[in-house]
CSV table of C-alpha atoms and ligand atoms in Angstrom, one decimal:
chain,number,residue,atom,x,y,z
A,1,UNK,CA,2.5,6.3,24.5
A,2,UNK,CA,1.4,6.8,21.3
A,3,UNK,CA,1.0,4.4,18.8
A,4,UNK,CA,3.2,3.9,15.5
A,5,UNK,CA,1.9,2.8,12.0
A,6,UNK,CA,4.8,2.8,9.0
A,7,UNK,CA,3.2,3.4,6.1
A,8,UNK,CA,4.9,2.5,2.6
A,9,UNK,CA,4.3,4.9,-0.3
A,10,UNK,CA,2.6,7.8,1.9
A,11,UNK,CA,2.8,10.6,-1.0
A,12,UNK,CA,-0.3,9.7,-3.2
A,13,UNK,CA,-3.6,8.1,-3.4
A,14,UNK,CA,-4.4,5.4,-0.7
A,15,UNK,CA,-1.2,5.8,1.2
A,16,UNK,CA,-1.8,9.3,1.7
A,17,UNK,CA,-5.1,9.1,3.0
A,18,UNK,CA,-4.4,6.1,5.3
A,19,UNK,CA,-1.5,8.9,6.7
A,20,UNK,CA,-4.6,11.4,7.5
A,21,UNK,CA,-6.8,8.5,8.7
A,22,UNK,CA,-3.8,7.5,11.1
A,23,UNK,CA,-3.0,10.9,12.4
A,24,UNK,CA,-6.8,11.5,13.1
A,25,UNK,CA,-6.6,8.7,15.1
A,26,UNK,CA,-3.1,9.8,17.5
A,27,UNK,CA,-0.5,7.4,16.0
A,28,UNK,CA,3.0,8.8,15.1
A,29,UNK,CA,3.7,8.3,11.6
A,30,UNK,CA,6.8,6.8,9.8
A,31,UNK,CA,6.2,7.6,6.1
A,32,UNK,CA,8.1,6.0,3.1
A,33,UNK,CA,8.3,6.7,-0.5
A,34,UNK,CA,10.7,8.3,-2.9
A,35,UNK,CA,9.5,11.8,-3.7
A,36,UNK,CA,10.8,14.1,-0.7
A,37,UNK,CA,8.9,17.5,-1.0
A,38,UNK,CA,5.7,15.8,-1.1
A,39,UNK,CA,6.5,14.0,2.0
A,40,UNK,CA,7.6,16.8,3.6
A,41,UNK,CA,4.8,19.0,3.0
A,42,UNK,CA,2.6,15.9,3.9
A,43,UNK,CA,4.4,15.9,7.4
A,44,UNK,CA,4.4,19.5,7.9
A,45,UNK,CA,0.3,19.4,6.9
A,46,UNK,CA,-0.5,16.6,9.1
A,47,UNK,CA,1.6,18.2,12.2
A,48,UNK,CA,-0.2,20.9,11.8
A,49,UNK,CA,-3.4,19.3,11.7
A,50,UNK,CA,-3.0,17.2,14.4
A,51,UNK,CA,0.3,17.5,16.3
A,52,UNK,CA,1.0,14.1,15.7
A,53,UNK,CA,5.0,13.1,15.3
A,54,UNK,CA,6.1,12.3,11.7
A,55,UNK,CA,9.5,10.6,10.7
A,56,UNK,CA,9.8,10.8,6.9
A,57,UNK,CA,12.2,8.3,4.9
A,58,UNK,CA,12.7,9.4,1.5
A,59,UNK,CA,13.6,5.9,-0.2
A,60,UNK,CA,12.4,3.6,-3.1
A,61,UNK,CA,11.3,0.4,-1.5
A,62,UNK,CA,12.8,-1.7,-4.4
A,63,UNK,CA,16.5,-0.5,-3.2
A,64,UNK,CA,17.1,-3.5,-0.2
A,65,UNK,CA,20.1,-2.5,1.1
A,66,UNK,CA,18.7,1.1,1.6
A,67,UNK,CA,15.7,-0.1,3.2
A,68,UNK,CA,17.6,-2.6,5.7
A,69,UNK,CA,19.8,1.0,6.2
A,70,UNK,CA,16.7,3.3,6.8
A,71,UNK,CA,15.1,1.1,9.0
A,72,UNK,CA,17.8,-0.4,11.1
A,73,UNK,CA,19.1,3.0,11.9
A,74,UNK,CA,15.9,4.4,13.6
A,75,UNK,CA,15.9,5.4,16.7
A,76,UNK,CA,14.8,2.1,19.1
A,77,UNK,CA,11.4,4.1,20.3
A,78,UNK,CA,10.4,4.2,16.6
A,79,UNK,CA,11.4,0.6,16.0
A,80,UNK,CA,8.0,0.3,18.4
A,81,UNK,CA,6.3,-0.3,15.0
A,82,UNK,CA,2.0,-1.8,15.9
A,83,UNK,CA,0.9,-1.1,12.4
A,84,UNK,CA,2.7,-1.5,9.0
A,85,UNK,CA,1.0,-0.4,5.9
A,86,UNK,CA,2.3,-2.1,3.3
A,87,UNK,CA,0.6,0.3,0.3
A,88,UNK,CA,3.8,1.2,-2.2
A,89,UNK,CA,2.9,-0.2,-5.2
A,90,UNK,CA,1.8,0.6,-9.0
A,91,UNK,CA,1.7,-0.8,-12.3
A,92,UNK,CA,3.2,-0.2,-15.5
A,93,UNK,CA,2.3,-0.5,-18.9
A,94,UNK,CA,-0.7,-2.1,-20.0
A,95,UNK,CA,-0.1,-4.9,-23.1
A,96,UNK,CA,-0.4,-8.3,-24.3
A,97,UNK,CA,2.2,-10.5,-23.0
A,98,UNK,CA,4.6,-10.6,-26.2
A,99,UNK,CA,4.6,-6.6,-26.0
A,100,UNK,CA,5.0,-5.8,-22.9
A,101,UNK,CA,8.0,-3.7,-22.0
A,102,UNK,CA,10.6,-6.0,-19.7
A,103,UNK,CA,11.4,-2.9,-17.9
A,104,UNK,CA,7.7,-2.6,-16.7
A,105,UNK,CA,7.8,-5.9,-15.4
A,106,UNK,CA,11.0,-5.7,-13.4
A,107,UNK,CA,9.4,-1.9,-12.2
A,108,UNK,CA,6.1,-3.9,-11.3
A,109,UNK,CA,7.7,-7.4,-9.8
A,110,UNK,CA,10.2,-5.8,-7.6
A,111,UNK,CA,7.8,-3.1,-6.0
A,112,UNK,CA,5.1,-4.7,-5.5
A,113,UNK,CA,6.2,-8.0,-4.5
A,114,UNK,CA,10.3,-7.8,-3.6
A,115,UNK,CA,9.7,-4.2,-2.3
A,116,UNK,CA,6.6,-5.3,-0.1
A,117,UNK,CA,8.9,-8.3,1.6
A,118,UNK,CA,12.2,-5.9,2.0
A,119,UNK,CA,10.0,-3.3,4.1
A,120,UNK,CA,8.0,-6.7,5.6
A,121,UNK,CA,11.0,-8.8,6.9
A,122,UNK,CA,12.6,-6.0,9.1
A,123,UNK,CA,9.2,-4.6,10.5
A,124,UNK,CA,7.9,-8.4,11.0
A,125,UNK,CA,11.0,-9.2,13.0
A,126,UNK,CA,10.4,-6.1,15.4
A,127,UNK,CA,7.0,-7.3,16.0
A,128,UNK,CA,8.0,-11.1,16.3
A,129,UNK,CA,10.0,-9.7,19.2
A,130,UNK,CA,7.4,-7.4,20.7
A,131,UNK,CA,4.5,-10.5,20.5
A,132,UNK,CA,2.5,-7.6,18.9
A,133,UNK,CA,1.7,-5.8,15.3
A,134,UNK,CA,-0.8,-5.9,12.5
A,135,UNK,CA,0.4,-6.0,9.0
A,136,UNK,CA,-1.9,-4.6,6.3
A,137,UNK,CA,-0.7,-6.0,2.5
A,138,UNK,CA,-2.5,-3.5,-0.1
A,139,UNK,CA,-3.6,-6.6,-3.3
A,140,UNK,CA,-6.1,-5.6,-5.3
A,141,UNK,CA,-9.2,-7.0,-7.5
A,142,UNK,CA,-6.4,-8.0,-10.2
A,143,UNK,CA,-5.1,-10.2,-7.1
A,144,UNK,CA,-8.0,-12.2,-7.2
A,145,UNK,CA,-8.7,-12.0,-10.9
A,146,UNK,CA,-6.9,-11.9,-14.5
A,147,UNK,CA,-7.9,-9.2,-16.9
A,148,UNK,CA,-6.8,-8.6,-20.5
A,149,UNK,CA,-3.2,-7.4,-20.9
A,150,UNK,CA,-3.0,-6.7,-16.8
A,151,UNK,CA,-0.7,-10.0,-17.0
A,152,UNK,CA,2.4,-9.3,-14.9
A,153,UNK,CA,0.4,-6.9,-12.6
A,154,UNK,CA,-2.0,-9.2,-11.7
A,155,UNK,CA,0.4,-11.6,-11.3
A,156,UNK,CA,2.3,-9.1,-8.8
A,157,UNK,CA,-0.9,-9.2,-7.1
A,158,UNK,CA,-1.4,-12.3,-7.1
A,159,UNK,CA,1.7,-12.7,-5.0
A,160,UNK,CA,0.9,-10.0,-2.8
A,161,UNK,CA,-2.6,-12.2,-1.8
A,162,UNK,CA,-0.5,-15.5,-1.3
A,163,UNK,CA,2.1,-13.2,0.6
A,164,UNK,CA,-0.5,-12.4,3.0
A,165,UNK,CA,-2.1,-15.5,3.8
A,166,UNK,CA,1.8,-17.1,4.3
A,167,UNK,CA,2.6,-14.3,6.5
A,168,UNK,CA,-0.5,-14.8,8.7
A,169,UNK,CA,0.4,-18.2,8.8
A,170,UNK,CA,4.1,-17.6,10.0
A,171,UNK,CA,3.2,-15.1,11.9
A,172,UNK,CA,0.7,-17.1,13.9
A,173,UNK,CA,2.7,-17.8,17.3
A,174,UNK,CA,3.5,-14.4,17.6
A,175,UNK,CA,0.4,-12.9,17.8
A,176,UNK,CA,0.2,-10.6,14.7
A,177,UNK,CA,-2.2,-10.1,12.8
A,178,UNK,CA,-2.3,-9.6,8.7
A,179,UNK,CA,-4.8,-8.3,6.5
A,180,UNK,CA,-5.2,-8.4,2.9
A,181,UNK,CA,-7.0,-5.2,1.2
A,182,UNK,CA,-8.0,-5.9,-2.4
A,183,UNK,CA,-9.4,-2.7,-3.8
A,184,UNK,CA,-11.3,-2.5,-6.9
A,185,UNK,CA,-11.2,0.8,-9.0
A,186,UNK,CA,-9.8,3.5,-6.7
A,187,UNK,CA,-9.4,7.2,-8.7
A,188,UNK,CA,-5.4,8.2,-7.2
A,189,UNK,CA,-2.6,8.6,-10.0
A,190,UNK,CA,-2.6,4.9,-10.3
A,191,UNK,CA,-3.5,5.1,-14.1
A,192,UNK,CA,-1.5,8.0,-14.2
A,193,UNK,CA,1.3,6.3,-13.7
A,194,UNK,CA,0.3,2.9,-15.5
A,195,UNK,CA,-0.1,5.2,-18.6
A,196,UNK,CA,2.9,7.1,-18.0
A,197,UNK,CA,2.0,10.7,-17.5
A,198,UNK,CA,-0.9,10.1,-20.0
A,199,UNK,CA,-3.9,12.2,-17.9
A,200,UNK,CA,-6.3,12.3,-20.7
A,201,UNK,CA,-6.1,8.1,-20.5
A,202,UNK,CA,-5.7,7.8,-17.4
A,203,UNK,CA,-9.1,9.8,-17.1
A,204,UNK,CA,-11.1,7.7,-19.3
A,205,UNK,CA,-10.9,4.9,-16.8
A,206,UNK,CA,-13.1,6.1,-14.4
A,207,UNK,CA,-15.5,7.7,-17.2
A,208,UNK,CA,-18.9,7.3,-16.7
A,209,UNK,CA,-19.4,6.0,-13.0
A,210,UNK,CA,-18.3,6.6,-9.8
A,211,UNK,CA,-15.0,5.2,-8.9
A,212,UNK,CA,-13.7,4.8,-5.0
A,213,UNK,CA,-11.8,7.3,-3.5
A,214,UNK,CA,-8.5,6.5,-1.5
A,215,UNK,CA,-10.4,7.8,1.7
A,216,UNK,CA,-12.6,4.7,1.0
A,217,UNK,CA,-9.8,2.6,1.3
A,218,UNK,CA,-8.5,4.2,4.3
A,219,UNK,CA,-11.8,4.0,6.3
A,220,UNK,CA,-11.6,0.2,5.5
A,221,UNK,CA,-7.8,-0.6,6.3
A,222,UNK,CA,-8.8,1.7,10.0
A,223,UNK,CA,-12.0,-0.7,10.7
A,224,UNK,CA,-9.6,-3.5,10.1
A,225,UNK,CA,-7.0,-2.2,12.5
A,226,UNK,CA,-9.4,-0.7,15.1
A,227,UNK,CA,-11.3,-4.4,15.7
A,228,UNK,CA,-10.4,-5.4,19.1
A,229,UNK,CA,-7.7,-7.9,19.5
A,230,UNK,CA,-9.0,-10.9,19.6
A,231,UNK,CA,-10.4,-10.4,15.9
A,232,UNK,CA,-8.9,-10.5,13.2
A,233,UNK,CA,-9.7,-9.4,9.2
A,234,UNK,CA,-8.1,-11.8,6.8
A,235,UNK,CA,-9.0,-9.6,3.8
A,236,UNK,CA,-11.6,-7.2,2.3
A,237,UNK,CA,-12.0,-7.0,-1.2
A,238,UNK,CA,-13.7,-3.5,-1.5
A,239,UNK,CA,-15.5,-2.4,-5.3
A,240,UNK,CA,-17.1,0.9,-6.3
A,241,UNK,CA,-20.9,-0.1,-6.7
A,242,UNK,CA,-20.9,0.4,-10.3
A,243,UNK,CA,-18.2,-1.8,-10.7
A,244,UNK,CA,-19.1,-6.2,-10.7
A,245,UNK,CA,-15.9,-7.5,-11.4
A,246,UNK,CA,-12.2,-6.3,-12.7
A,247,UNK,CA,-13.4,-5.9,-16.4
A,248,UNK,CA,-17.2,-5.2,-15.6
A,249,UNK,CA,-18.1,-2.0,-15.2
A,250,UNK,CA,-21.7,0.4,-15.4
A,251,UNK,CA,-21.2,3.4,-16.8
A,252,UNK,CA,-23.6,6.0,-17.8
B,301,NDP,P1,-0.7,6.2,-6.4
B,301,NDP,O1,0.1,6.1,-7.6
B,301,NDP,O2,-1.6,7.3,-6.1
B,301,NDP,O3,0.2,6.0,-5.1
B,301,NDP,C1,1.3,5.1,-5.1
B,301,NDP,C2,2.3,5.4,-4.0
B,301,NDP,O4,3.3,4.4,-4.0
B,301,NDP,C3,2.9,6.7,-4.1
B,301,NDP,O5,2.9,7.4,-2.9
B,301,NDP,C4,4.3,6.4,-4.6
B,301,NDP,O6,5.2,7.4,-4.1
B,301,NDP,C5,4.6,5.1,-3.9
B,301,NDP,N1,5.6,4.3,-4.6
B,301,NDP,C6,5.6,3.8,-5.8
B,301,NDP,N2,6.7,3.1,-6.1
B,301,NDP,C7,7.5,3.2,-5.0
B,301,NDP,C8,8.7,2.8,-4.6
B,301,NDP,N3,9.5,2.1,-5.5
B,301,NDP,N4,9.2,3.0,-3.4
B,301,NDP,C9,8.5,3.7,-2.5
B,301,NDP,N5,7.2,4.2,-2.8
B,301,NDP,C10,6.8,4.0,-4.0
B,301,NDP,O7,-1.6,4.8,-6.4
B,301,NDP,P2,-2.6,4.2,-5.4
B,301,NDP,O8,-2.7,5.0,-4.1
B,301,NDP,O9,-3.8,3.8,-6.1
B,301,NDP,O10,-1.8,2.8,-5.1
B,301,NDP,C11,-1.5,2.3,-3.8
B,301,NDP,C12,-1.6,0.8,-3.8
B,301,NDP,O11,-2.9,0.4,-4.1
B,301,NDP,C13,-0.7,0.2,-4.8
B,301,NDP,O12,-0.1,-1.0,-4.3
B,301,NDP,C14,-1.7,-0.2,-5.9
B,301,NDP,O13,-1.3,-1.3,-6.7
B,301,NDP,C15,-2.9,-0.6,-5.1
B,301,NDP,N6,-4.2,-0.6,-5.7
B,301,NDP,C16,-4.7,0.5,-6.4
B,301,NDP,C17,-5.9,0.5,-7.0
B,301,NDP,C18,-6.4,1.7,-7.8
B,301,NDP,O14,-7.4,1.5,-8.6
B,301,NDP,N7,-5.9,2.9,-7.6
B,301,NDP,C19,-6.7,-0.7,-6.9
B,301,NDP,C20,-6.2,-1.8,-6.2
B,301,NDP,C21,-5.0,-1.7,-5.6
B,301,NDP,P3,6.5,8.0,-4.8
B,301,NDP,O15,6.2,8.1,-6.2
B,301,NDP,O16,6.7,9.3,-4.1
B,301,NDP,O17,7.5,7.0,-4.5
B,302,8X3,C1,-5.7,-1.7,-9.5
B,302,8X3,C2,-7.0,-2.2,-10.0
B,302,8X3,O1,-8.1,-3.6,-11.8
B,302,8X3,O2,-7.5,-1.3,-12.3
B,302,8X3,O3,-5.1,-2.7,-8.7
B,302,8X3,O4,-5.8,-3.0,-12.2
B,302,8X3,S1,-7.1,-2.5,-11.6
């Protein structure tokens, strides 16, 4: 039987390319984010391409009841869950603490963090039952550092690196595994969105040197899931080679 990764915000960037990177490899899909024509021309691509089986759920992960809903009414085969990508995520706004938009913040806090443990708790509990599963949390550099006026994102981050290493903890005597990806700068509509629709901004981040590309990130998150079972990868933190630390960056 084939096996079955969920990944959480499947229509952009690294989500979309761990989608590929899992249909190349023969797992059925179970995608998750909120806009549904790119998810559905996602699916219809990837079935194409590899006549894998796809299951999209167009829903935002910060809603809880909706995601307790979604999830709880699958079908039991596709409850079978062995990989959970946990990749829904962005930030918003980019601003000293005493100007920084309140909205933002609530955006940023509950997806990254309260959406990550919604999607987390039911999937965990499926694979607590099962004695089998690997969860993969997507952090990020600014999990591991604090930059200028990335406050509450890094903060999000922040939680989403302690997240992991209490969930591998917890999830100990049953067997699962959990790995924390921290990507430095990857080129997706990250900034888009963190400058809100601003491309010509959002382009000047990754002026002047090479940034990753989402496929980078996928290739890492499969070599984590494709180690044989008695190993696990606590966490990768992943950087283009231009760039030394969040803020420090070559560029031509
Ligand atoms: P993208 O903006 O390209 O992709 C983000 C994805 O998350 C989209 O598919 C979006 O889909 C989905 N998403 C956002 N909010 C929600 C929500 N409330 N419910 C469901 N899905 C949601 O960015 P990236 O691919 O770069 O980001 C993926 C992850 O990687 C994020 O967690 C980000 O923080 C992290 N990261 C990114 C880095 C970078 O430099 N790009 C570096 C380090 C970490 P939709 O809009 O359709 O819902
Ligand atoms: C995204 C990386 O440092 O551009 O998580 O905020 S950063």
């Amino acid at each position: 039987m084939a096996k079955i990764a969920l990944i959480t915000g499947a229509t952009s960037g690294i989500g979309a390319a761990c989608a590929d990177t899992f249909a190349a490899q023969g797992y059925q899909l179970i995608l998750i984010a909120r806009r549904e024509n790119l998810l559905l021309s996602q699916a219809q691509q990837l079935t194409d391409k590899y006549q894998v089986k796809i299951k999209t759920i167009q829903a935002d992960v910060r809603d809880k009841e909706n995601i307790n809903y979604v999830l709880d009414t699958l079908p039991a085969e596709w409850k079978e869950i062995d990989v959970l990508v946990n990749n829904a995520g962005l930030s918003q706004g980019l601003d000293p603490i005493d100007k920084g938009d309140t909205d933002d913040w609530d955006t940023m806090i509950d997806t990254n963090v309260k959406g990550l443990l919604y999607v987390s708790k039911v999937v965990s509990s499926w694979m607590v039952e099962k004695k089998h599963g690997h969860i993969i949390n997507i952090g990020s550099i600014a999990g591991k550092e604090v930059y200028p006026n990335g406050n509450v994102y890094c903060a999000t981050k922040h939680a989403v690196d302690a997240l992991s290493k209490g969930m591998r903890i917890d999830l100990l005597p049953h067997g699962i595994k959990v790995t924390a990806i921290h990507p430095g700068m990857v080129e997706t509509e990250f900034s888009i969105v963190r400058f809100k629709g601003d491309e010509n901004r959002a382009k000047k981040v990754y002026d002047g040197f090479e940034p990753l590309i989402a496929q980078d990130i996928a290739d890492a998150i499969w070599y984590a899931v494709s180690r044989p079972a008695h190993v696990n990868i606590n966490e990768m933190l992943i950087m283009p080679t231009a760039q030394a630390a969040a803020t420090i960056v070559k560029r031509d």
